[in-house]
């Protein structure tokens, strides 16, 4: 537990004493952020992420925006409001992922992408992972910090830049052969 005299260095001005109990070992990420020890990074869209489908590109951009909002909440959120904001943001991430996966899977079916079953399995596995994280966050068993955000970021970037690019290449080749 943080000592009372250390609070002035770790929390924003106007910090309510009744929230002091929240600065325990579960809030290591918060303490480190206030000391400037933890930084997360935003994802910036680039044209190299495009799958040459305006609808799916727009969805990828929105998904990145949701991730970036979660990152902002963790970096700049007020302690007393952090828990609810994180839960809400994570729920938005989870819901949007499910929505996007359905759309992308329909598109892969439409273009006849041969690896769509494997791709769908990746979606299902990630959706399950998000669901499990969500349960743990709501129960208070998991603090959404740098480790989880890093997993989300890496999965999102890897999936768009590698896995999704494969159906883009497939369609380009299919159209060239036609």
C-alpha positions as a Markdown table, in Angstrom:
| # | Residue | x | y | z |
|---|---|---|---|---|
| 1 | Unk | 0.0 | 0.0 | 0.0 |
| 2 | Unk | 1.2 | 3.5 | -0.8 |
| 3 | Unk | 2.1 | 5.7 | 2.2 |
| 4 | Unk | 0.1 | 8.8 | 2.7 |
| 5 | Unk | 3.0 | 11.2 | 2.2 |
| 6 | Unk | 3.7 | 9.6 | -1.2 |
| 7 | Unk | 0.2 | 10.4 | -2.5 |
| 8 | Unk | 1.0 | 14.0 | -3.5 |
| 9 | Unk | 3.6 | 12.7 | -6.0 |
| 10 | Unk | 1.3 | 10.1 | -7.5 |
| 11 | Unk | -2.2 | 11.5 | -7.8 |
| 12 | Unk | -3.8 | 14.6 | -9.5 |
| 13 | Unk | -4.7 | 17.7 | -7.5 |
| 14 | Unk | -8.1 | 17.4 | -5.8 |
| 15 | Unk | -7.8 | 13.7 | -5.2 |
| 16 | Unk | -10.5 | 12.6 | -2.8 |
| 17 | Unk | -9.4 | 10.9 | 0.4 |
| 18 | Unk | -12.2 | 8.3 | 0.2 |
| 19 | Unk | -10.6 | 7.1 | -3.0 |
| 20 | Unk | -7.2 | 6.5 | -1.2 |
| 21 | Unk | -8.1 | 2.9 | -0.6 |
| 22 | Unk | -8.1 | 2.3 | -4.4 |
| 23 | Unk | -4.3 | 3.0 | -4.5 |
| 24 | Unk | -3.3 | -0.5 | -3.7 |
| 25 | Unk | -1.2 | -3.1 | -5.4 |
| 26 | Unk | -3.9 | -3.6 | -8.1 |
| 27 | Unk | -3.2 | 0.0 | -9.2 |
| 28 | Unk | 0.5 | -0.4 | -10.0 |
| 29 | Unk | -0.2 | 0.6 | -13.6 |
| 30 | Unk | -1.9 | 3.8 | -12.4 |
| 31 | Unk | 1.0 | 4.6 | -10.0 |
| 32 | Unk | 3.6 | 4.0 | -12.7 |
| 33 | Unk | 1.7 | 6.2 | -15.2 |
| 34 | Unk | 1.6 | 9.1 | -12.7 |
| 35 | Unk | 5.4 | 8.7 | -12.3 |
| 36 | Unk | 5.8 | 8.6 | -16.1 |
| 37 | Unk | 7.1 | 5.0 | -16.0 |
| 38 | Unk | 4.4 | 3.4 | -18.2 |
| 39 | Unk | 3.5 | 4.6 | -21.6 |
| 40 | Unk | 1.4 | 2.9 | -24.1 |
| 41 | Unk | 1.3 | 3.9 | -27.7 |
| 42 | Unk | -1.5 | 4.8 | -30.1 |
| 43 | Unk | -2.0 | 3.0 | -33.3 |
| 44 | Unk | -1.9 | 5.2 | -36.4 |
| 45 | Unk | -3.6 | 4.0 | -39.5 |
| 46 | Unk | -1.5 | 3.8 | -42.6 |
| 47 | Unk | -2.3 | 2.9 | -46.2 |
| 48 | Unk | -0.2 | -0.2 | -45.8 |
| 49 | Unk | -3.0 | -1.6 | -43.6 |
| 50 | Unk | -5.6 | -1.3 | -46.3 |
| 51 | Unk | -7.3 | -4.5 | -47.5 |
| 52 | Unk | -8.6 | -2.6 | -50.6 |
| 53 | Unk | -12.2 | -2.8 | -49.3 |
| 54 | Unk | -13.6 | 0.5 | -48.2 |
| 55 | Unk | -16.1 | -1.1 | -45.7 |
| 56 | Unk | -13.5 | -3.3 | -44.0 |
| 57 | Unk | -10.9 | -0.5 | -44.0 |
| 58 | Unk | -13.4 | 1.8 | -42.3 |
| 59 | Unk | -14.1 | -0.9 | -39.7 |
| 60 | Unk | -10.4 | -1.4 | -39.1 |
| 61 | Unk | -10.0 | 2.3 | -38.6 |
| 62 | Unk | -12.9 | 2.3 | -36.1 |
| 63 | Unk | -11.4 | -0.7 | -34.3 |
| 64 | Unk | -8.1 | 1.2 | -34.0 |
| 65 | Unk | -10.0 | 4.3 | -32.8 |
| 66 | Unk | -11.6 | 2.2 | -30.0 |
| 67 | Unk | -8.1 | 0.8 | -29.0 |
| 68 | Unk | -6.7 | 4.4 | -29.0 |
| 69 | Unk | -9.6 | 5.5 | -26.8 |
| 70 | Unk | -8.8 | 2.7 | -24.3 |
| 71 | Unk | -5.2 | 3.8 | -24.4 |
| 72 | Unk | -6.2 | 7.4 | -23.6 |
| 73 | Unk | -8.4 | 6.3 | -20.8 |
| 74 | Unk | -5.6 | 4.4 | -19.2 |
| 75 | Unk | -3.1 | 7.2 | -19.7 |
| 76 | Unk | -5.3 | 10.2 | -18.7 |
| 77 | Unk | -8.3 | 8.8 | -16.9 |
| 78 | Unk | -9.3 | 10.0 | -13.4 |
| 79 | Unk | -8.7 | 7.4 | -10.7 |
| 80 | Unk | -12.3 | 7.5 | -9.3 |
| 81 | Unk | -13.7 | 7.0 | -12.8 |
| 82 | Unk | -11.1 | 4.7 | -14.2 |
| 83 | Unk | -12.7 | 1.3 | -13.4 |
| 84 | Unk | -16.1 | 2.1 | -15.1 |
| 85 | Unk | -14.4 | 3.8 | -18.1 |
| 86 | Unk | -12.1 | 0.8 | -18.6 |
| 87 | Unk | -15.0 | -1.6 | -18.4 |
| 88 | Unk | -17.1 | 0.5 | -20.9 |
| 89 | Unk | -14.2 | 0.8 | -23.3 |
| 90 | Unk | -13.3 | -2.8 | -23.2 |
| 91 | Unk | -16.9 | -3.7 | -23.8 |
| 92 | Unk | -16.9 | -1.5 | -26.9 |
| 93 | Unk | -13.8 | -3.2 | -28.1 |
| 94 | Unk | -15.3 | -6.6 | -27.6 |
| 95 | Unk | -18.6 | -5.7 | -29.3 |
| 96 | Unk | -16.9 | -4.1 | -32.2 |
| 97 | Unk | -14.6 | -7.0 | -32.7 |
| 98 | Unk | -17.5 | -9.4 | -32.9 |
| 99 | Unk | -19.4 | -7.1 | -35.3 |
| 100 | Unk | -16.3 | -6.7 | -37.5 |
| 101 | Unk | -15.5 | -10.4 | -37.5 |
| 102 | Unk | -19.0 | -11.3 | -38.8 |
| 103 | Unk | -18.6 | -8.7 | -41.6 |
| 104 | Unk | -15.2 | -9.9 | -42.6 |
| 105 | Unk | -16.2 | -13.5 | -42.6 |
| 106 | Unk | -19.1 | -12.8 | -44.9 |
| 107 | Unk | -16.7 | -10.9 | -47.2 |
| 108 | Unk | -14.3 | -13.9 | -47.3 |
| 109 | Unk | -17.2 | -16.2 | -48.1 |
| 110 | Unk | -18.3 | -13.9 | -50.8 |
| 111 | Unk | -14.9 | -13.7 | -52.5 |
| 112 | Unk | -14.3 | -17.5 | -52.1 |
| 113 | Unk | -11.2 | -17.1 | -49.9 |
| 114 | Unk | -9.9 | -20.6 | -49.4 |
| 115 | Unk | -8.4 | -20.0 | -45.9 |
| 116 | Unk | -11.5 | -18.5 | -44.5 |
| 117 | Unk | -12.1 | -21.4 | -42.0 |
| 118 | Unk | -8.7 | -20.9 | -40.5 |
| 119 | Unk | -9.2 | -17.2 | -40.5 |
| 120 | Unk | -12.5 | -17.5 | -38.8 |
| 121 | Unk | -10.9 | -19.8 | -36.1 |
| 122 | Unk | -8.5 | -16.9 | -35.3 |
| 123 | Unk | -11.4 | -14.6 | -34.9 |
| 124 | Unk | -13.2 | -17.1 | -32.6 |
| 125 | Unk | -10.0 | -17.6 | -30.5 |
| 126 | Unk | -9.5 | -13.8 | -30.1 |
| 127 | Unk | -13.2 | -13.3 | -29.4 |
| 128 | Unk | -12.9 | -15.9 | -26.6 |
| 129 | Unk | -9.8 | -14.2 | -25.3 |
| 130 | Unk | -11.7 | -10.9 | -25.2 |
| 131 | Unk | -14.6 | -12.5 | -23.4 |
| 132 | Unk | -12.4 | -14.0 | -20.8 |
| 133 | Unk | -10.5 | -10.7 | -20.2 |
| 134 | Unk | -13.9 | -8.9 | -19.9 |
| 135 | Unk | -15.1 | -11.3 | -17.2 |
| 136 | Unk | -11.9 | -10.9 | -15.3 |
| 137 | Unk | -12.0 | -7.1 | -15.6 |
| 138 | Unk | -15.6 | -7.0 | -14.3 |
| 139 | Unk | -14.7 | -9.3 | -11.4 |
| 140 | Unk | -11.7 | -7.2 | -10.5 |
| 141 | Unk | -9.3 | -10.1 | -11.2 |
| 142 | Unk | -7.6 | -8.4 | -14.1 |
| 143 | Unk | -6.3 | -4.8 | -14.3 |
| 144 | Unk | -6.3 | -3.6 | -17.8 |
| 145 | Unk | -2.7 | -2.3 | -18.1 |
| 146 | Unk | 0.3 | -2.4 | -20.3 |
| 147 | Unk | 0.4 | -6.2 | -20.6 |
| 148 | Unk | -3.2 | -6.6 | -21.8 |
| 149 | Unk | -3.0 | -3.5 | -24.0 |
| 150 | Unk | 0.2 | -4.8 | -25.6 |
| 151 | Unk | -1.6 | -8.1 | -26.3 |
| 152 | Unk | -4.5 | -6.3 | -27.9 |
| 153 | Unk | -2.3 | -4.0 | -29.9 |
| 154 | Unk | -0.1 | -6.8 | -31.2 |
| 155 | Unk | -3.0 | -9.0 | -32.1 |
| 156 | Unk | -4.8 | -6.1 | -33.9 |
| 157 | Unk | -1.8 | -5.0 | -35.9 |
| 158 | Unk | -0.6 | -8.6 | -36.7 |
| 159 | Unk | -4.1 | -9.5 | -37.8 |
| 160 | Unk | -4.6 | -6.6 | -40.1 |
| 161 | Unk | -1.1 | -6.5 | -41.4 |
| 162 | Unk | -0.6 | -10.2 | -42.0 |
| 163 | Unk | -3.8 | -12.3 | -41.8 |
| 164 | Unk | -6.2 | -9.8 | -43.4 |
| 165 | Unk | -3.6 | -9.0 | -46.1 |
| 166 | Unk | -3.7 | -12.6 | -47.2 |
| 167 | Unk | -7.3 | -12.3 | -48.4 |
| 168 | Unk | -6.4 | -9.1 | -50.1 |
| 169 | Unk | -3.6 | -10.7 | -52.0 |
| 170 | Unk | -5.9 | -13.7 | -52.8 |
| 171 | Unk | -8.5 | -11.4 | -54.3 |
| 172 | Unk | -5.9 | -9.4 | -56.3 |
| 173 | Unk | -4.6 | -12.6 | -57.8 |
| 174 | Unk | -8.1 | -13.9 | -58.5 |
| 175 | Unk | -9.0 | -10.7 | -60.3 |
| 176 | Unk | -5.7 | -10.8 | -62.3 |
| 177 | Unk | -6.4 | -14.4 | -63.4 |
| 178 | Unk | -9.9 | -13.6 | -64.5 |
